[in-house]
């Protein structure tokens, strides 16, 4: 039985190669942009804040419209949606490669590529379910996780090399070529479900998209506007916009929560009326799926936060170029691939819950190691060890979550669950970049103000610096501070002191952001309770039917739809 199913995987290797190539490109984008931040900022004459917004909205576009993409996959057929999405993504990559300014980059990367991805990502998950069974399916999802890991591994090095010696634009040109190959060979993929024409509720799409955008945009702006107490709120007609004396951040998050509640209520009404909802809310009664999606969200929030803060530290504080940054991140990348493979092997002996919890605990350990490793001069090997441990943790998580989620339902709902995976994955990435970025930038302003006040700078100089940074502190290379100080009229000694203060402020803000990462890591442990405690998809066992309940969870009277690997 085991050899037969492994043989199926080998027989269908072109399918996983095509789907894995698309997954590789989706993940490569973010890692390339992260290590290229400082170069892109200079090239397009923009700021780190603007790049944080572009990175956030790239994943937010996907999160906001992923349910629509999954539904279109059902309506058009999953393979057709996969092909159309790949073409749209290639158009976005070409636009990004040719972008003359940050606005064009935002349109090409954050919007057009995001729109292509909302069709591709749910289709990948669903097409694996269509083309593989049993342990071959477990292995296929692990291979997709390894493809993500390979992109994380290669991204910093490819992006670093291209950015340092050629141009970051060539990476996006290469993506066009890869996606063209994906489209050319997509006919090899079997789409057993085919098209199932259905009506799409436009109001549901608008409610879900507006709700998610409102929440994440509020968090993104918290560094400027403040969370509750207004700091620097936007002005309308020359008047600060802070209704009832409360920051717009609070109001946007509350608005988003209301819109999401309205979306959920809308789905229930549609189901009760016999009309197809955008997503079956009943799926969230499945404990396994609910836990898997929550762990997935936390995993991607931590990954995005880590991949935003570390390049900022390595480039802006230490002054490393993109290639040097990629080399410093490489221990995480290589361990992610290794432990994705190890996680697949362990899945034959250990339950997904054990593997996932080991990964979560390793991520907490990695955060503590990194917390002690970051310094103004990075000389300790602890940084590399921390990155390696973080990669091991993320690799173990990546090897399990996809199969846990997709095995929670039968094949008929695989596209819908694939869409939910895409939503939680990209919402996690958006929240991670927005939240950790806001903590980092907000802590930088607070730390800088405090250190300036206790520095050896003359009082009149302190007053000049305080006035110049009253609207917030931008992330700039620490080495550029003396030049900026000289332009402000400070002498050489004062400029050197200000550079020291700014560099120390960056270190302190990074530590605050790492503490936030530790909190998220510990919190994610609470969400893994519903992950299966038994080994899934043994190659030498017959799996239960998709609608058979898990033995350790009630099913008859709690409304939960449990399924094992079909």
mmCIF file of N, CA, C and O in Angstrom, residues 6-41:
data_model
loop_
_atom_site.group_PDB
_atom_site.id
_atom_site.type_symbol
_atom_site.label_atom_id
_atom_site.label_comp_id
_atom_site.label_asym_id
_atom_site.label_seq_id
_atom_site.Cartn_x
_atom_site.Cartn_y
_atom_site.Cartn_z
ATOM 1 N N UNK A 6 3.365 5.987 -2.716
ATOM 2 C CA UNK A 6 4.565 6.754 -3.026
ATOM 3 C C UNK A 6 4.806 6.754 -4.525
ATOM 4 O O UNK A 6 5.235 7.730 -5.125
ATOM 5 N N UNK A 7 4.473 5.616 -5.181
ATOM 6 C CA UNK A 7 4.595 5.550 -6.630
ATOM 7 C C UNK A 7 3.690 6.542 -7.319
ATOM 8 O O UNK A 7 4.031 7.096 -8.359
ATOM 9 N N UNK A 8 2.495 6.757 -6.743
ATOM 10 C CA UNK A 8 1.590 7.751 -7.313
ATOM 11 C C UNK A 8 2.246 9.117 -7.298
ATOM 12 O O UNK A 8 2.181 9.892 -8.251
ATOM 13 N N UNK A 9 2.906 9.432 -6.167
ATOM 14 C CA UNK A 9 3.566 10.736 -6.067
ATOM 15 C C UNK A 9 4.647 10.876 -7.120
ATOM 16 O O UNK A 9 4.795 11.927 -7.752
ATOM 17 N N UNK A 10 5.430 9.777 -7.334
ATOM 18 C CA UNK A 10 6.490 9.845 -8.327
ATOM 19 C C UNK A 10 5.915 9.945 -9.733
ATOM 20 O O UNK A 10 6.426 10.656 -10.579
ATOM 21 N N UNK A 11 4.817 9.226 -9.972
ATOM 22 C CA UNK A 11 4.194 9.265 -11.289
ATOM 23 C C UNK A 11 3.705 10.666 -11.622
ATOM 24 O O UNK A 11 3.766 11.096 -12.781
ATOM 25 N N UNK A 12 3.216 11.378 -10.621
ATOM 26 C CA UNK A 12 2.654 12.712 -10.841
ATOM 27 C C UNK A 12 3.636 13.829 -10.498
ATOM 28 O O UNK A 12 3.209 14.932 -10.152
ATOM 29 N N UNK A 13 4.921 13.563 -10.573
ATOM 30 C CA UNK A 13 5.888 14.593 -10.188
ATOM 31 C C UNK A 13 5.781 15.859 -11.030
ATOM 32 O O UNK A 13 6.041 16.952 -10.508
ATOM 33 N N UNK A 14 5.390 15.828 -12.331
ATOM 34 C CA UNK A 14 5.264 17.098 -13.059
ATOM 35 C C UNK A 14 4.229 18.035 -12.432
ATOM 36 O O UNK A 14 4.387 19.254 -12.461
ATOM 37 N N UNK A 15 3.161 17.463 -11.857
ATOM 38 C CA UNK A 15 2.119 18.294 -11.252
ATOM 39 C C UNK A 15 2.682 19.074 -10.077
ATOM 40 O O UNK A 15 2.509 20.295 -9.982
ATOM 41 N N UNK A 16 3.359 18.390 -9.163
ATOM 42 C CA UNK A 16 3.892 19.084 -7.983
ATOM 43 C C UNK A 16 5.017 20.028 -8.392
ATOM 44 O O UNK A 16 5.245 21.059 -7.746
ATOM 45 N N UNK A 17 5.730 19.709 -9.489
ATOM 46 C CA UNK A 17 6.780 20.618 -9.977
ATOM 47 C C UNK A 17 6.165 21.926 -10.473
ATOM 48 O O UNK A 17 6.685 23.022 -10.193
ATOM 49 N N UNK A 18 5.050 21.836 -11.189
ATOM 50 C CA UNK A 18 4.375 23.039 -11.711
ATOM 51 C C UNK A 18 3.801 23.861 -10.559
ATOM 52 O O UNK A 18 4.009 25.076 -10.472
ATOM 53 N N UNK A 19 3.064 23.189 -9.674
ATOM 54 C CA UNK A 19 2.453 23.898 -8.548
ATOM 55 C C UNK A 19 3.525 24.454 -7.610
ATOM 56 O O UNK A 19 3.391 25.561 -7.087
ATOM 57 N N UNK A 20 4.584 23.683 -7.402
ATOM 58 C CA UNK A 20 5.674 24.149 -6.535
ATOM 59 C C UNK A 20 6.393 25.355 -7.118
ATOM 60 O O UNK A 20 6.818 26.248 -6.376
ATOM 61 N N UNK A 21 6.528 25.392 -8.451
ATOM 62 C CA UNK A 21 7.165 26.555 -9.091
ATOM 63 C C UNK A 21 6.351 27.820 -8.875
ATOM 64 O O UNK A 21 6.905 28.893 -8.594
ATOM 65 N N UNK A 22 5.029 27.694 -8.991
ATOM 66 C CA UNK A 22 4.167 28.854 -8.744
ATOM 67 C C UNK A 22 4.263 29.298 -7.294
ATOM 68 O O UNK A 22 4.352 30.493 -7.000
ATOM 69 N N UNK A 23 4.259 28.327 -6.379
ATOM 70 C CA UNK A 23 4.385 28.657 -4.947
ATOM 71 C C UNK A 23 5.723 29.330 -4.677
ATOM 72 O O UNK A 23 5.803 30.289 -3.897
ATOM 73 N N UNK A 24 6.781 28.856 -5.303
ATOM 74 C CA UNK A 24 8.121 29.429 -5.140
ATOM 75 C C UNK A 24 8.117 30.916 -5.498
ATOM 76 O O UNK A 24 8.651 31.752 -4.760
ATOM 77 N N UNK A 25 7.504 31.242 -6.625
ATOM 78 C CA UNK A 25 7.475 32.634 -7.080
ATOM 79 C C UNK A 25 6.681 33.506 -6.110
ATOM 80 O O UNK A 25 7.084 34.630 -5.800
ATOM 81 N N UNK A 26 5.541 32.981 -5.617
ATOM 82 C CA UNK A 26 4.712 33.769 -4.700
ATOM 83 C C UNK A 26 5.492 34.185 -3.454
ATOM 84 O O UNK A 26 5.374 35.303 -2.967
ATOM 85 N N UNK A 27 6.290 33.257 -2.926
ATOM 86 C CA UNK A 27 7.040 33.529 -1.699
ATOM 87 C C UNK A 27 8.307 34.335 -1.999
ATOM 88 O O UNK A 27 8.721 35.179 -1.195
ATOM 89 N N UNK A 28 8.918 34.084 -3.154
ATOM 90 C CA UNK A 28 10.170 34.769 -3.509
ATOM 91 C C UNK A 28 10.008 36.287 -3.485
ATOM 92 O O UNK A 28 10.906 37.008 -3.042
ATOM 93 N N UNK A 29 8.860 36.760 -3.959
ATOM 94 C CA UNK A 29 8.607 38.197 -4.045
ATOM 95 C C UNK A 29 8.903 38.934 -2.754
ATOM 96 O O UNK A 29 9.621 39.928 -2.718
ATOM 97 N N UNK A 30 8.290 38.441 -1.667
ATOM 98 C CA UNK A 30 8.416 39.143 -0.395
ATOM 99 C C UNK A 30 9.836 39.155 0.135
ATOM 100 O O UNK A 30 10.311 40.176 0.640
ATOM 101 N N UNK A 31 10.549 38.014 0.020
ATOM 102 C CA UNK A 31 11.903 37.948 0.555
ATOM 103 C C UNK A 31 12.854 38.836 -0.243
ATOM 104 O O UNK A 31 13.742 39.465 0.332
ATOM 105 N N UNK A 32 12.655 38.896 -1.556
ATOM 106 C CA UNK A 32 13.495 39.766 -2.386
ATOM 107 C C UNK A 32 13.292 41.227 -1.991
ATOM 108 O O UNK A 32 14.247 41.988 -1.812
ATOM 109 N N UNK A 33 12.032 41.628 -1.846
ATOM 110 C CA UNK A 33 11.745 43.021 -1.530
ATOM 111 C C UNK A 33 12.268 43.396 -0.146
ATOM 112 O O UNK A 33 12.737 44.518 0.081
ATOM 113 N N UNK A 34 12.196 42.452 0.797
ATOM 114 C CA UNK A 34 12.671 42.752 2.147
ATOM 115 C C UNK A 34 14.170 43.023 2.184
ATOM 116 O O UNK A 34 14.611 43.987 2.815
ATOM 117 N N UNK A 35 14.973 42.165 1.522
ATOM 118 C CA UNK A 35 16.424 42.378 1.572
ATOM 119 C C UNK A 35 16.860 43.537 0.689
ATOM 120 O O UNK A 35 17.978 44.020 0.798
ATOM 121 N N UNK A 36 15.966 43.989 -0.200
ATOM 122 C CA UNK A 36 16.314 45.074 -1.122
ATOM 123 C C UNK A 36 15.754 46.421 -0.672
ATOM 124 O O UNK A 36 15.797 47.390 -1.441
ATOM 125 N N UNK A 37 15.226 46.502 0.541
ATOM 126 C CA UNK A 37 14.524 47.701 0.995
ATOM 127 C C UNK A 37 15.347 48.967 0.791
ATOM 128 O O UNK A 37 14.890 49.937 0.182
ATOM 129 N N UNK A 38 16.574 48.974 1.309
ATOM 130 C CA UNK A 38 17.355 50.212 1.262
ATOM 131 C C UNK A 38 17.669 50.626 -0.176
ATOM 132 O O UNK A 38 17.644 51.821 -0.509
ATOM 133 N N UNK A 39 17.954 49.642 -1.052
ATOM 134 C CA UNK A 39 18.266 49.956 -2.450
ATOM 135 C C UNK A 39 17.039 50.474 -3.184
ATOM 136 O O UNK A 39 17.112 51.444 -3.957
ATOM 137 N N UNK A 40 15.886 49.824 -2.959
ATOM 138 C CA UNK A 40 14.652 50.270 -3.610
ATOM 139 C C UNK A 40 14.263 51.662 -3.125
ATOM 140 O O UNK A 40 13.796 52.495 -3.908
ATOM 141 N N UNK A 41 14.473 51.933 -1.834
ATOM 142 C CA UNK A 41 14.195 53.265 -1.282
ATOM 143 C C UNK A 41 14.998 54.322 -2.022
ATOM 144 O O UNK A 41 14.480 55.372 -2.415
#
